[in-house]
Coordinates of C-alpha atoms in Angstrom, one line a residue:
Chain A
G496 CA 7.7 -18.0 -12.3
A497 CA 10.6 -16.3 -10.6
G498 CA 10.3 -15.6 -6.9
V499 CA 11.8 -12.8 -4.8
S500 CA 15.5 -12.7 -5.2
Q501 CA 18.1 -11.1 -2.8
T502 CA 21.7 -10.2 -3.3
P503 CA 24.2 -10.9 -1.9
S504 CA 23.3 -14.1 -0.2
N505 CA 26.0 -13.5 2.4
K506 CA 27.8 -10.3 3.3
V507 CA 30.7 -10.0 5.8
T508 CA 31.8 -6.5 6.8
E509 CA 33.7 -4.7 9.5
K510 CA 32.2 -2.6 12.2
G511 CA 31.7 1.0 11.0
K512 CA 31.4 0.1 7.3
Y513 CA 28.5 0.9 5.0
V514 CA 26.5 -1.9 3.3
E515 CA 23.8 -2.2 0.7
L516 CA 21.4 -5.1 0.4
R517 CA 19.3 -5.6 -2.7
C518 CA 15.9 -7.1 -3.2
D519 CA 14.2 -7.9 -6.5
P520 CA 10.5 -8.6 -6.0
I521 CA 8.1 -10.8 -7.9
S522 CA 7.2 -9.1 -11.2
G523 CA 4.0 -7.2 -10.9
H524 CA 4.0 -7.0 -7.1
T525 CA 3.4 -3.5 -5.9
A526 CA 4.2 -3.9 -2.3
L527 CA 7.7 -4.7 -0.9
Y528 CA 8.7 -5.4 2.7
W529 CA 11.9 -5.7 4.6
Y530 CA 12.3 -7.9 7.8
R531 CA 15.2 -8.7 10.0
Q532 CA 15.6 -12.2 11.6
S533 CA 18.1 -12.5 14.4
L534 CA 19.3 -16.0 15.5
G535 CA 16.6 -18.0 17.1
Q536 CA 13.9 -15.4 16.5
G537 CA 11.1 -14.8 14.2
P538 CA 11.4 -12.1 11.5
E539 CA 10.8 -8.6 12.7
F540 CA 9.3 -5.9 10.4
L541 CA 11.5 -3.0 9.3
I542 CA 9.8 -1.1 6.5
Y543 CA 7.4 -1.5 3.6
F544 CA 6.9 0.2 0.3
Q545 CA 3.7 0.7 -1.7
G546 CA 5.1 1.6 -5.1
T547 CA 8.0 4.0 -4.7
G548 CA 7.1 5.4 -1.4
A549 CA 7.8 4.1 2.1
A550 CA 4.3 3.6 3.5
D551 CA 5.5 2.4 7.0
D552 CA 9.0 2.6 8.3
S553 CA 8.2 2.2 11.9
G554 CA 10.3 -0.9 12.3
L555 CA 13.6 0.7 11.3
P556 CA 15.7 0.6 14.5
N557 CA 17.5 3.9 14.1
D558 CA 18.6 6.4 11.5
R559 CA 21.6 4.3 10.4
F560 CA 19.0 2.2 8.4
F561 CA 17.5 3.5 5.2
A562 CA 15.7 1.9 2.3
V563 CA 14.8 3.1 -1.2
R564 CA 12.7 1.8 -4.1
P565 CA 13.2 4.5 -6.7
E566 CA 11.3 2.9 -9.6
G567 CA 8.8 0.9 -7.7
S568 CA 10.5 -2.4 -8.3
V569 CA 14.0 -3.2 -6.9
S570 CA 14.7 -2.0 -3.4
T571 CA 17.9 -1.4 -1.6
L572 CA 18.3 -1.5 2.2
K573 CA 21.2 0.6 3.3
I574 CA 23.0 0.4 6.6
Q575 CA 25.5 3.1 7.7
R576 CA 28.2 2.7 10.3
T577 CA 27.4 -1.0 10.9
E578 CA 27.5 -2.4 14.4
R579 CA 28.0 -6.0 15.5
G580 CA 24.4 -6.0 16.7
D581 CA 23.3 -5.5 13.1
S582 CA 24.3 -9.1 12.3
A583 CA 21.2 -10.9 11.2
V584 CA 19.4 -12.3 8.2
Y585 CA 17.7 -9.6 6.3
L586 CA 14.6 -10.9 4.5
C587 CA 12.7 -9.2 1.7
A588 CA 9.1 -10.0 0.8
S589 CA 6.6 -8.8 -1.8
S590 CA 2.9 -9.0 -2.3
L591 CA 0.6 -8.3 -5.2
G592 CA -1.1 -5.5 -3.4
T593 CA -1.7 -4.3 0.1
G594 CA -5.2 -5.7 0.7
L595 CA -5.7 -7.6 3.9
T596 CA -5.9 -10.9 2.1
D597 CA -2.7 -10.4 0.1
T598 CA 0.1 -12.9 0.9
Q599 CA 3.7 -11.9 1.4
Y600 CA 6.2 -14.1 -0.5
F601 CA 9.7 -14.1 0.9
G602 CA 13.1 -14.2 -0.7
P603 CA 16.0 -16.4 0.6
G604 CA 17.5 -13.6 2.6
T605 CA 20.9 -11.9 3.0
R606 CA 23.0 -13.1 5.9
L607 CA 24.9 -10.0 7.2
T608 CA 27.8 -10.5 9.6
V609 CA 29.5 -7.5 11.1
L610 CA 32.9 -8.3 12.6
Chain B
A907 CA -0.9 -4.7 19.7
Q908 CA -1.2 -7.9 17.6
S909 CA 0.8 -10.9 18.7
V910 CA 1.2 -14.6 18.3
A911 CA 2.7 -17.2 20.6
Q912 CA 4.2 -20.5 19.8
P913 CA 4.5 -22.3 23.1
E914 CA 6.7 -25.2 21.9
D915 CA 10.3 -24.6 20.8
Q916 CA 10.5 -28.1 19.3
V917 CA 8.1 -30.8 18.3
N918 CA 9.2 -34.4 17.6
V919 CA 7.0 -36.8 15.8
A920 CA 7.5 -40.2 14.1
E921 CA 7.0 -40.4 10.3
G922 CA 3.5 -41.4 9.4
N923 CA 2.0 -40.0 12.7
P924 CA -0.2 -36.9 12.8
L925 CA 1.6 -33.7 13.7
T926 CA 0.4 -30.5 15.4
V927 CA 2.3 -27.3 15.8
K928 CA 0.6 -24.9 18.1
C929 CA -0.1 -21.2 17.8
T930 CA -2.2 -18.8 19.8
Y931 CA -3.0 -15.2 18.9
S932 CA -3.9 -11.9 20.6
V933 CA -5.5 -9.3 18.3
S934 CA -7.9 -6.4 18.5
G935 CA -10.5 -6.9 15.8
N936 CA -10.5 -9.7 13.2
P937 CA -7.5 -11.9 13.0
Y938 CA -5.6 -12.5 9.8
L939 CA -3.3 -15.4 10.4
F940 CA -0.6 -17.1 8.5
W941 CA 1.8 -20.1 8.6
Y942 CA 5.2 -20.1 7.0
V943 CA 7.9 -22.8 6.9
Q944 CA 11.7 -22.1 6.8
Y945 CA 14.2 -24.7 5.6
P946 CA 17.9 -24.3 6.5
N947 CA 19.5 -21.3 4.7
R948 CA 16.3 -20.6 2.8
G949 CA 13.7 -17.9 3.2
L950 CA 10.2 -18.4 4.4
Q951 CA 7.7 -20.3 2.3
F952 CA 4.0 -19.6 2.6
L953 CA 1.9 -22.5 3.7
L954 CA -1.6 -21.2 4.3
K955 CA -3.7 -18.3 5.7
Y956 CA -6.9 -17.7 7.5
I957 CA -8.8 -14.6 6.5
T958 CA -12.4 -15.4 7.1
G959 CA -14.8 -18.3 6.4
D960 CA -14.3 -21.9 7.1
N961 CA -12.4 -22.6 10.3
L962 CA -10.4 -25.4 8.6
V963 CA -7.9 -24.0 6.2
K964 CA -6.1 -26.2 3.7
G965 CA -2.6 -25.3 2.4
S966 CA 0.4 -26.5 0.6
Y967 CA 2.2 -29.9 1.1
G968 CA -0.8 -31.5 2.8
F969 CA -0.8 -29.0 5.7
E970 CA -4.0 -27.6 7.2
A971 CA -4.8 -25.3 10.1
E972 CA -7.7 -25.0 12.4
F973 CA -8.9 -21.6 13.5
N974 CA -10.6 -21.6 16.9
K975 CA -12.0 -18.2 17.9
S976 CA -13.0 -19.2 21.5
Q977 CA -9.5 -20.6 22.2
T978 CA -7.7 -17.9 20.1
S979 CA -5.7 -20.6 18.5
F980 CA -4.6 -21.4 14.9
H981 CA -2.8 -24.8 15.2
L982 CA -1.0 -26.2 12.2
K983 CA -1.7 -29.9 11.4
K984 CA -0.9 -32.7 9.1
P985 CA -2.5 -36.1 9.1
S986 CA 0.7 -38.0 8.3
A987 CA 4.2 -36.5 8.8
L988 CA 7.1 -37.0 6.5
V989 CA 10.8 -36.7 7.3
S990 CA 11.0 -34.0 4.7
D991 CA 8.6 -31.9 6.8
S992 CA 11.4 -31.3 9.3
A993 CA 11.9 -27.6 9.4
L994 CA 11.2 -24.4 11.3
Y995 CA 7.6 -23.3 11.4
F996 CA 6.4 -19.7 12.0
C997 CA 2.9 -18.5 12.8
A998 CA 2.2 -14.9 12.0
V999 CA -0.6 -12.3 12.4
R1000 CA -1.3 -9.3 10.2
D1001 CA -0.7 -6.2 12.3
L1002 CA -3.4 -3.8 11.5
T1003 CA -1.7 -0.8 13.1
G1004 CA 0.2 1.7 10.9
G1005 CA -1.5 0.7 7.7
G1006 CA -2.0 -2.9 8.4
N1007 CA 0.6 -4.4 6.1
K1008 CA 3.2 -5.9 8.4
L1009 CA 3.3 -9.3 9.8
T1010 CA 4.2 -10.1 13.4
F1011 CA 5.8 -13.5 13.8
G1012 CA 6.0 -15.9 16.6
T1013 CA 9.4 -17.2 17.7
G1014 CA 9.1 -20.4 15.7
T1015 CA 8.7 -24.1 16.3
Q1016 CA 11.4 -26.6 15.2
L1017 CA 9.6 -29.7 13.8
K1018 CA 11.6 -32.9 13.7
V1019 CA 10.1 -35.9 12.0
E1020 CA 12.0 -39.1 12.6
L1021 CA 11.9 -42.5 10.9

């Protein structure tokens, strides 16, 4: 079946601009996660949703970052007033539920470059 | 806080030889451990996980991992390496704080399998 999809695959923007990154989870998965992977690092947690609500947003670096999942499926990560330090690969994952044994399956990522 | 460490930035092995990619963990409570693989310009692919039970966990593509509680390790292994196994490998632990649904990743180990 279809995996997690993310669009766009690449996004180049200028400092100060607004960007939106989209994630389409595996069908039927109730939990959705956003991670950020900087060059040479492992992914770092940003936020996760259980259904429509953000259950844990402790990883968002500041208030320029915001994410929504209005219908409990597709999610959008929004970054305002982008900075060069926001350049990274943004990964989305989904899992069937939020049990401790549930596995997170990742999408291919969106590579964001802020000039 | 939960954490994992991958002490080797790179591991080189000849095709056909056994491979080991090391991971140690630090958790409070029971560990929930995962291995993922990342190919260039692609997202993370799930390999295997340890939740409870047998210390030897078998996963995808012939990989297995050995959970060792006394050494707090969860090393990834494969009896016979293939050139196509060359990729970036990440160990991760389930972080049980804040709802327990985020993964904390190591910094990754680049595996290079040579003919």
